[in-house]
């Protein structure tokens, strides 16, 4: 199952990429599992997605919690708390 | 309703005139303009760069305006938010709301601004003499948004 991942602001600077297409392993079907997968890449990924670090997730452009499901073709974005206005 | 995310500056007066001219039932127009400050968190700000999530930004602002329309009697609304590189005194954001009476216009304008600051996917990065830094989200902004729940 393939999904599109996007990274914004300080999260993008940490991991060094703005977007990627990723084939998810069978066991990864929620936002929380996906974050664990990304953290397991180690190095700057581990820092960016460290436990206790606030990183918001949006699935198909709506804010999603860790237990939210992910489906084929989803656009999943990771970013820090917003600071516009 | 007008929602725009743009690099170009906006003309506040022209936007307010256009908003109130659309409907003669307008009796009140409330507006907020946010600007770039020259000092933030104790450091001099040279330039500020605003990044956003294209697509989600426009959708989230539209959802905020729709929620405001459900809470107050509004006639029309304009939200313009700039992106890219800005300098101190530049205008960042305009929220303007029209209604028959001032109470609804004042409240809806403040509500839209509070929700925009905590829900719309924009991020600010400041250039200071010590280097570039991402602006941290403020707890006071979350508290301001929670007042409306």
PDB file of C-alpha atoms in Angstrom:
ATOM      1  CA  UNK A   1       0.000   0.000   0.000  1.00  0.00           C
ATOM      2  CA  UNK A   2       1.482   3.270  -1.169  1.00  0.00           C
ATOM      3  CA  UNK A   3       1.011   6.672   0.519  1.00  0.00           C
ATOM      4  CA  UNK A   4       2.402  10.147  -0.059  1.00  0.00           C
ATOM      5  CA  UNK A   5       4.213  11.787   2.858  1.00  0.00           C
ATOM      6  CA  UNK A   6       4.767  15.533   3.221  1.00  0.00           C
ATOM      7  CA  UNK A   7       6.968  17.335   5.760  1.00  0.00           C
ATOM      8  CA  UNK A   8       6.691  21.021   6.630  1.00  0.00           C
ATOM      9  CA  UNK A   9       8.660  23.724   8.444  1.00  0.00           C
ATOM     10  CA  UNK A  10      11.017  22.510  11.214  1.00  0.00           C
ATOM     11  CA  UNK A  11      10.059  18.852  10.622  1.00  0.00           C
ATOM     12  CA  UNK A  12      11.117  19.143   6.968  1.00  0.00           C
ATOM     13  CA  UNK A  13      14.400  20.800   7.968  1.00  0.00           C
ATOM     14  CA  UNK A  14      15.081  18.031  10.484  1.00  0.00           C
ATOM     15  CA  UNK A  15      14.510  15.115   8.131  1.00  0.00           C
ATOM     16  CA  UNK A  16      15.914  16.864   5.050  1.00  0.00           C
ATOM     17  CA  UNK A  17      13.112  15.974   2.618  1.00  0.00           C
ATOM     18  CA  UNK A  18       9.881  17.774   1.694  1.00  0.00           C
ATOM     19  CA  UNK A  19       7.967  14.768   0.362  1.00  0.00           C
ATOM     20  CA  UNK A  20       8.253  11.092  -0.502  1.00  0.00           C
ATOM     21  CA  UNK A  21       6.150   8.209  -1.781  1.00  0.00           C
ATOM     22  CA  UNK A  22       6.312   5.285   0.624  1.00  0.00           C
ATOM     23  CA  UNK A  23       5.226   1.656   0.382  1.00  0.00           C
ATOM     24  CA  UNK A  24       3.905   0.806   3.835  1.00  0.00           C
ATOM     25  CA  UNK A  25       4.710  -2.580   5.402  1.00  0.00           C
ATOM     26  CA  UNK A  26       1.654  -4.750   6.209  1.00  0.00           C
ATOM     27  CA  UNK A  27       1.646  -3.921   9.914  1.00  0.00           C
ATOM     28  CA  UNK A  28       1.449  -0.156   9.405  1.00  0.00           C
ATOM     29  CA  UNK A  29      -2.169   0.953   9.090  1.00  0.00           C
ATOM     30  CA  UNK A  30      -2.458   3.873  11.515  1.00  0.00           C
ATOM     31  CA  UNK A  31      -0.860   7.311  11.920  1.00  0.00           C
ATOM     32  CA  UNK A  32       0.768   6.164  15.155  1.00  0.00           C
ATOM     33  CA  UNK A  33       2.315   3.090  13.516  1.00  0.00           C
ATOM     34  CA  UNK A  34       3.569   5.236  10.643  1.00  0.00           C
ATOM     35  CA  UNK A  35       5.250   7.636  13.086  1.00  0.00           C
ATOM     36  CA  UNK A  36       6.928   4.681  14.811  1.00  0.00           C
ATOM     37  CA  UNK A  37       8.146   3.476  11.406  1.00  0.00           C
ATOM     38  CA  UNK A  38       9.622   6.890  10.572  1.00  0.00           C
ATOM     39  CA  UNK A  39      11.236   7.209  14.011  1.00  0.00           C
ATOM     40  CA  UNK A  40      12.896   3.803  13.487  1.00  0.00           C
ATOM     41  CA  UNK A  41      14.829   5.245  10.523  1.00  0.00           C
ATOM     42  CA  UNK A  42      17.112   6.645  13.235  1.00  0.00           C
ATOM     43  CA  UNK A  43      19.339   9.724  13.197  1.00  0.00           C
ATOM     44  CA  UNK A  44      17.489  12.944  12.415  1.00  0.00           C
ATOM     45  CA  UNK A  45      14.247  10.972  11.925  1.00  0.00           C
ATOM     46  CA  UNK A  46      14.474   9.725  15.470  1.00  0.00           C
ATOM     47  CA  UNK A  47      14.979  13.325  16.660  1.00  0.00           C
ATOM     48  CA  UNK A  48      12.158  14.769  14.551  1.00  0.00           C
ATOM     49  CA  UNK A  49       9.641  12.121  15.677  1.00  0.00           C
ATOM     50  CA  UNK A  50      10.949  11.639  19.232  1.00  0.00           C
ATOM     51  CA  UNK A  51       8.393  10.741  21.929  1.00  0.00           C
ATOM     52  CA  UNK A  52       7.201  13.908  23.623  1.00  0.00           C
ATOM     53  CA  UNK A  53       8.069  16.120  20.674  1.00  0.00           C
ATOM     54  CA  UNK A  54       4.923  17.771  19.357  1.00  0.00           C
ATOM     55  CA  UNK A  55       4.467  16.887  15.692  1.00  0.00           C
ATOM     56  CA  UNK A  56       1.000  17.253  14.227  1.00  0.00           C
ATOM     57  CA  UNK A  57      -0.313  14.919  11.523  1.00  0.00           C
ATOM     58  CA  UNK A  58      -2.845  15.620   8.799  1.00  0.00           C
ATOM     59  CA  UNK A  59      -4.391  12.839   6.703  1.00  0.00           C
ATOM     60  CA  UNK A  60      -5.761  14.134   3.394  1.00  0.00           C
ATOM     61  CA  UNK A  61      -5.461  17.689   4.753  1.00  0.00           C
ATOM     62  CA  UNK A  62      -7.441  17.111   7.973  1.00  0.00           C
ATOM     63  CA  UNK A  63      -5.776  16.928  11.394  1.00  0.00           C
ATOM     64  CA  UNK A  64      -5.565  13.282  12.518  1.00  0.00           C
ATOM     65  CA  UNK A  65      -4.775  11.559  15.807  1.00  0.00           C
ATOM     66  CA  UNK A  66      -2.377   8.650  16.322  1.00  0.00           C
ATOM     67  CA  UNK A  67      -5.183   6.079  16.165  1.00  0.00           C
ATOM     68  CA  UNK A  68      -6.486   7.377  12.801  1.00  0.00           C
ATOM     69  CA  UNK A  69      -6.278   4.869   9.965  1.00  0.00           C
ATOM     70  CA  UNK A  70      -4.329   5.314   6.740  1.00  0.00           C
ATOM     71  CA  UNK A  71      -5.510   4.049   3.356  1.00  0.00           C
ATOM     72  CA  UNK A  72      -3.876   3.551  -0.071  1.00  0.00           C
ATOM     73  CA  UNK A  73      -3.197   6.848  -1.831  1.00  0.00           C
ATOM     74  CA  UNK A  74      -3.551   8.964   1.329  1.00  0.00           C
ATOM     75  CA  UNK A  75      -1.628  12.217   1.616  1.00  0.00           C
ATOM     76  CA  UNK A  76      -0.121  12.278   5.099  1.00  0.00           C
ATOM     77  CA  UNK A  77       1.603  15.439   6.342  1.00  0.00           C
ATOM     78  CA  UNK A  78       3.774  16.013   9.416  1.00  0.00           C
ATOM     79  CA  UNK A  79       4.414  19.472  10.845  1.00  0.00           C
ATOM     80  CA  UNK A  80       5.017  21.407  14.079  1.00  0.00           C
ATOM     81  CA  UNK A  81       2.267  23.390  15.870  1.00  0.00           C
ATOM     82  CA  UNK A  82       1.129  26.217  13.586  1.00  0.00           C
ATOM     83  CA  UNK A  83       2.293  29.814  14.022  1.00  0.00           C
ATOM     84  CA  UNK A  84       0.463  31.900  11.414  1.00  0.00           C
ATOM     85  CA  UNK A  85      -1.621  35.012  11.815  1.00  0.00           C
TER      86      UNK A  85
ATOM     87  CA  UNK B   1     -16.602  35.003   1.063  1.00  0.00           C
ATOM     88  CA  UNK B   2     -13.085  35.783  -0.082  1.00  0.00           C
ATOM     89  CA  UNK B   3     -10.147  33.658   1.073  1.00  0.00           C
ATOM     90  CA  UNK B   4      -6.705  34.344  -0.361  1.00  0.00           C
ATOM     91  CA  UNK B   5      -3.215  33.051   0.446  1.00  0.00           C
ATOM     92  CA  UNK B   6      -0.792  35.195  -1.503  1.00  0.00           C
ATOM     93  CA  UNK B   7       2.748  36.555  -1.770  1.00  0.00           C
ATOM     94  CA  UNK B   8       1.644  40.028  -2.835  1.00  0.00           C
ATOM     95  CA  UNK B   9       0.815  42.801  -0.354  1.00  0.00           C
ATOM     96  CA  UNK B  10      -2.872  43.672   0.048  1.00  0.00           C
ATOM     97  CA  UNK B  11      -4.536  47.085   0.133  1.00  0.00           C
ATOM     98  CA  UNK B  12      -6.511  47.111   3.394  1.00  0.00           C
ATOM     99  CA  UNK B  13      -8.724  50.053   2.417  1.00  0.00           C
ATOM    100  CA  UNK B  14      -9.604  48.593  -0.977  1.00  0.00           C
ATOM    101  CA  UNK B  15     -10.420  45.213   0.579  1.00  0.00           C
ATOM    102  CA  UNK B  16     -12.701  46.757   3.222  1.00  0.00           C
ATOM    103  CA  UNK B  17     -14.434  48.959   0.635  1.00  0.00           C
ATOM    104  CA  UNK B  18     -15.044  45.939  -1.613  1.00  0.00           C
ATOM    105  CA  UNK B  19     -16.377  43.873   1.284  1.00  0.00           C
ATOM    106  CA  UNK B  20     -18.915  46.450   2.462  1.00  0.00           C
ATOM    107  CA  UNK B  21     -19.916  47.465  -1.081  1.00  0.00           C
ATOM    108  CA  UNK B  22     -21.165  43.972  -1.895  1.00  0.00           C
ATOM    109  CA  UNK B  23     -24.345  44.283   0.172  1.00  0.00           C
ATOM    110  CA  UNK B  24     -26.379  47.327   1.336  1.00  0.00           C
ATOM    111  CA  UNK B  25     -27.635  45.344   4.360  1.00  0.00           C
ATOM    112  CA  UNK B  26     -24.197  45.771   5.965  1.00  0.00           C
ATOM    113  CA  UNK B  27     -24.413  47.897   9.078  1.00  0.00           C
ATOM    114  CA  UNK B  28     -21.087  46.892  10.653  1.00  0.00           C
ATOM    115  CA  UNK B  29     -17.644  45.974   9.422  1.00  0.00           C
ATOM    116  CA  UNK B  30     -15.020  44.705  11.892  1.00  0.00           C
ATOM    117  CA  UNK B  31     -11.462  44.101  10.731  1.00  0.00           C
ATOM    118  CA  UNK B  32      -8.171  42.888  12.164  1.00  0.00           C
ATOM    119  CA  UNK B  33      -4.770  43.395  10.535  1.00  0.00           C
ATOM    120  CA  UNK B  34      -1.713  41.506  11.819  1.00  0.00           C
ATOM    121  CA  UNK B  35       1.735  42.997  11.132  1.00  0.00           C
ATOM    122  CA  UNK B  36       5.357  41.908  11.438  1.00  0.00           C
ATOM    123  CA  UNK B  37       6.919  43.237  14.661  1.00  0.00           C
ATOM    124  CA  UNK B  38      10.580  44.343  14.682  1.00  0.00           C
ATOM    125  CA  UNK B  39      11.271  42.604  18.011  1.00  0.00           C
ATOM    126  CA  UNK B  40      10.075  39.128  19.038  1.00  0.00           C
ATOM    127  CA  UNK B  41      11.110  37.137  22.121  1.00  0.00           C
ATOM    128  CA  UNK B  42      13.902  39.635  22.809  1.00  0.00           C
ATOM    129  CA  UNK B  43      15.559  39.477  19.379  1.00  0.00           C
ATOM    130  CA  UNK B  44      15.598  41.942  16.507  1.00  0.00           C
ATOM    131  CA  UNK B  45      13.692  40.550  13.535  1.00  0.00           C
ATOM    132  CA  UNK B  46      15.215  41.346  10.132  1.00  0.00           C
ATOM    133  CA  UNK B  47      12.893  39.370   7.917  1.00  0.00           C
ATOM    134  CA  UNK B  48      10.179  36.808   8.494  1.00  0.00           C
ATOM    135  CA  UNK B  49       9.424  33.965   6.100  1.00  0.00           C
ATOM    136  CA  UNK B  50       5.969  32.423   6.115  1.00  0.00           C
ATOM    137  CA  UNK B  51       5.499  28.872   4.894  1.00  0.00           C
ATOM    138  CA  UNK B  52       2.164  27.078   4.490  1.00  0.00           C
ATOM    139  CA  UNK B  53       0.562  23.802   3.404  1.00  0.00           C
ATOM    140  CA  UNK B  54      -1.057  24.600   0.037  1.00  0.00           C
ATOM    141  CA  UNK B  55      -4.548  23.158  -0.161  1.00  0.00           C
ATOM    142  CA  UNK B  56      -4.983  22.451   3.531  1.00  0.00           C
ATOM    143  CA  UNK B  57      -4.500  26.131   4.362  1.00  0.00           C
ATOM    144  CA  UNK B  58      -7.382  27.311   2.193  1.00  0.00           C
ATOM    145  CA  UNK B  59      -9.597  24.428   3.366  1.00  0.00           C
ATOM    146  CA  UNK B  60      -8.936  25.101   7.031  1.00  0.00           C
ATOM    147  CA  UNK B  61      -9.628  28.839   6.714  1.00  0.00           C
ATOM    148  CA  UNK B  62     -12.881  28.097   4.860  1.00  0.00           C
ATOM    149  CA  UNK B  63     -13.896  25.687   7.650  1.00  0.00           C
ATOM    150  CA  UNK B  64     -13.158  28.350  10.294  1.00  0.00           C
ATOM    151  CA  UNK B  65     -15.239  30.954   8.437  1.00  0.00           C
ATOM    152  CA  UNK B  66     -18.081  28.454   8.050  1.00  0.00           C
ATOM    153  CA  UNK B  67     -18.014  27.781  11.777  1.00  0.00           C
ATOM    154  CA  UNK B  68     -18.187  31.542  12.434  1.00  0.00           C
ATOM    155  CA  UNK B  69     -21.150  31.804  10.071  1.00  0.00           C
ATOM    156  CA  UNK B  70     -22.914  29.144  12.132  1.00  0.00           C
ATOM    157  CA  UNK B  71     -22.334  31.037  15.383  1.00  0.00           C
ATOM    158  CA  UNK B  72     -23.105  34.630  14.342  1.00  0.00           C
ATOM    159  CA  UNK B  73     -25.288  36.471  11.862  1.00  0.00           C
ATOM    160  CA  UNK B  74     -22.721  37.383   9.250  1.00  0.00           C
ATOM    161  CA  UNK B  75     -23.164  38.888   5.819  1.00  0.00           C
ATOM    162  CA  UNK B  76     -19.735  38.382   4.306  1.00  0.00           C
ATOM    163  CA  UNK B  77     -16.105  37.796   5.186  1.00  0.00           C
ATOM    164  CA  UNK B  78     -12.633  38.379   3.736  1.00  0.00           C
ATOM    165  CA  UNK B  79      -9.512  36.554   4.935  1.00  0.00           C
ATOM    166  CA  UNK B  80      -6.151  37.305   3.267  1.00  0.00           C
ATOM    167  CA  UNK B  81      -2.920  35.763   4.541  1.00  0.00           C
ATOM    168  CA  UNK B  82       0.472  36.476   3.050  1.00  0.00           C
ATOM    169  CA  UNK B  83       3.278  33.955   2.546  1.00  0.00           C
ATOM    170  CA  UNK B  84       6.936  34.290   1.588  1.00  0.00           C
ATOM    171  CA  UNK B  85       9.397  36.849   2.895  1.00  0.00           C
ATOM    172  CA  UNK B  86       8.066  39.785   4.934  1.00  0.00           C
ATOM    173  CA  UNK B  87       9.724  42.656   6.800  1.00  0.00           C
ATOM    174  CA  UNK B  88       8.839  44.529   9.985  1.00  0.00           C
ATOM    175  CA  UNK B  89       5.713  46.689   9.531  1.00  0.00           C
ATOM    176  CA  UNK B  90       4.522  44.540   6.595  1.00  0.00           C
ATOM    177  CA  UNK B  91       0.933  43.388   6.867  1.00  0.00           C
ATOM    178  CA  UNK B  92       0.660  39.606   7.318  1.00  0.00           C
ATOM    179  CA  UNK B  93      -3.044  38.935   7.643  1.00  0.00           C
ATOM    180  CA  UNK B  94      -6.414  40.610   7.187  1.00  0.00           C
ATOM    181  CA  UNK B  95      -9.642  39.276   8.685  1.00  0.00           C
ATOM    182  CA  UNK B  96     -12.703  41.399   7.930  1.00  0.00           C
ATOM    183  CA  UNK B  97     -16.313  40.559   8.713  1.00  0.00           C
ATOM    184  CA  UNK B  98     -19.566  42.306   7.861  1.00  0.00           C
ATOM    185  CA  UNK B  99     -22.840  42.017   9.700  1.00  0.00           C
ATOM    186  CA  UNK B 100     -26.001  44.031  10.313  1.00  0.00           C
ATOM    187  CA  UNK B 101     -24.776  45.024  13.789  1.00  0.00           C
ATOM    188  CA  UNK B 102     -21.386  45.430  15.456  1.00  0.00           C
ATOM    189  CA  UNK B 103     -21.700  42.715  18.109  1.00  0.00           C
ATOM    190  CA  UNK B 104     -21.679  39.844  15.645  1.00  0.00           C
ATOM    191  CA  UNK B 105     -18.972  41.456  13.512  1.00  0.00           C
ATOM    192  CA  UNK B 106     -16.608  42.071  16.456  1.00  0.00           C
ATOM    193  CA  UNK B 107     -17.063  38.585  17.904  1.00  0.00           C
ATOM    194  CA  UNK B 108     -16.746  36.740  14.592  1.00  0.00           C
ATOM    195  CA  UNK B 109     -13.609  38.687  13.636  1.00  0.00           C
ATOM    196  CA  UNK B 110     -11.900  37.767  16.904  1.00  0.00           C
ATOM    197  CA  UNK B 111     -13.057  34.142  16.680  1.00  0.00           C
ATOM    198  CA  UNK B 112     -11.758  33.720  13.115  1.00  0.00           C
ATOM    199  CA  UNK B 113      -8.406  35.230  14.095  1.00  0.00           C
ATOM    200  CA  UNK B 114      -8.066  33.042  17.223  1.00  0.00           C
ATOM    201  CA  UNK B 115      -8.867  29.882  15.257  1.00  0.00           C
ATOM    202  CA  UNK B 116      -6.663  30.868  12.318  1.00  0.00           C
ATOM    203  CA  UNK B 117      -3.697  31.234  14.668  1.00  0.00           C
ATOM    204  CA  UNK B 118      -4.153  27.763  16.144  1.00  0.00           C
ATOM    205  CA  UNK B 119      -5.570  25.729  13.222  1.00  0.00           C
ATOM    206  CA  UNK B 120      -4.453  27.067   9.843  1.00  0.00           C
ATOM    207  CA  UNK B 121      -1.171  25.449   8.705  1.00  0.00           C
ATOM    208  CA  UNK B 122       1.188  28.426   8.511  1.00  0.00           C
ATOM    209  CA  UNK B 123       4.675  28.559  10.036  1.00  0.00           C
ATOM    210  CA  UNK B 124       6.858  31.594  10.655  1.00  0.00           C
ATOM    211  CA  UNK B 125      10.640  31.627  10.516  1.00  0.00           C
ATOM    212  CA  UNK B 126      12.493  34.705  11.736  1.00  0.00           C
ATOM    213  CA  UNK B 127      15.895  35.982  10.683  1.00  0.00           C
ATOM    214  CA  UNK B 128      17.589  37.526  13.730  1.00  0.00           C
ATOM    215  CA  UNK B 129      21.196  38.691  14.318  1.00  0.00           C
ATOM    216  CA  UNK B 130      21.795  35.286  15.989  1.00  0.00           C
ATOM    217  CA  UNK B 131      20.554  33.399  12.932  1.00  0.00           C
ATOM    218  CA  UNK B 132      17.288  31.954  11.667  1.00  0.00           C
ATOM    219  CA  UNK B 133      14.765  30.413  14.052  1.00  0.00           C
ATOM    220  CA  UNK B 134      11.261  28.959  13.798  1.00  0.00           C
ATOM    221  CA  UNK B 135       8.676  30.843  15.832  1.00  0.00           C
ATOM    222  CA  UNK B 136       7.358  28.666  18.679  1.00  0.00           C
ATOM    223  CA  UNK B 137       3.612  28.190  19.136  1.00  0.00           C
ATOM    224  CA  UNK B 138       2.304  30.103  22.168  1.00  0.00           C
ATOM    225  CA  UNK B 139       0.159  28.650  24.925  1.00  0.00           C
ATOM    226  CA  UNK B 140      -1.658  32.005  25.100  1.00  0.00           C
ATOM    227  CA  UNK B 141      -2.878  31.460  21.522  1.00  0.00           C
ATOM    228  CA  UNK B 142      -4.284  28.044  22.465  1.00  0.00           C
ATOM    229  CA  UNK B 143      -5.993  29.611  25.488  1.00  0.00           C
ATOM    230  CA  UNK B 144      -7.476  32.355  23.283  1.00  0.00           C
ATOM    231  CA  UNK B 145      -8.958  29.730  20.945  1.00  0.00           C
ATOM    232  CA  UNK B 146     -10.288  27.631  23.836  1.00  0.00           C
ATOM    233  CA  UNK B 147     -12.415  30.560  25.047  1.00  0.00           C
ATOM    234  CA  UNK B 148     -14.810  29.850  22.185  1.00  0.00           C
ATOM    235  CA  UNK B 149     -15.411  26.157  22.935  1.00  0.00           C
TER     236      UNK B 149
END
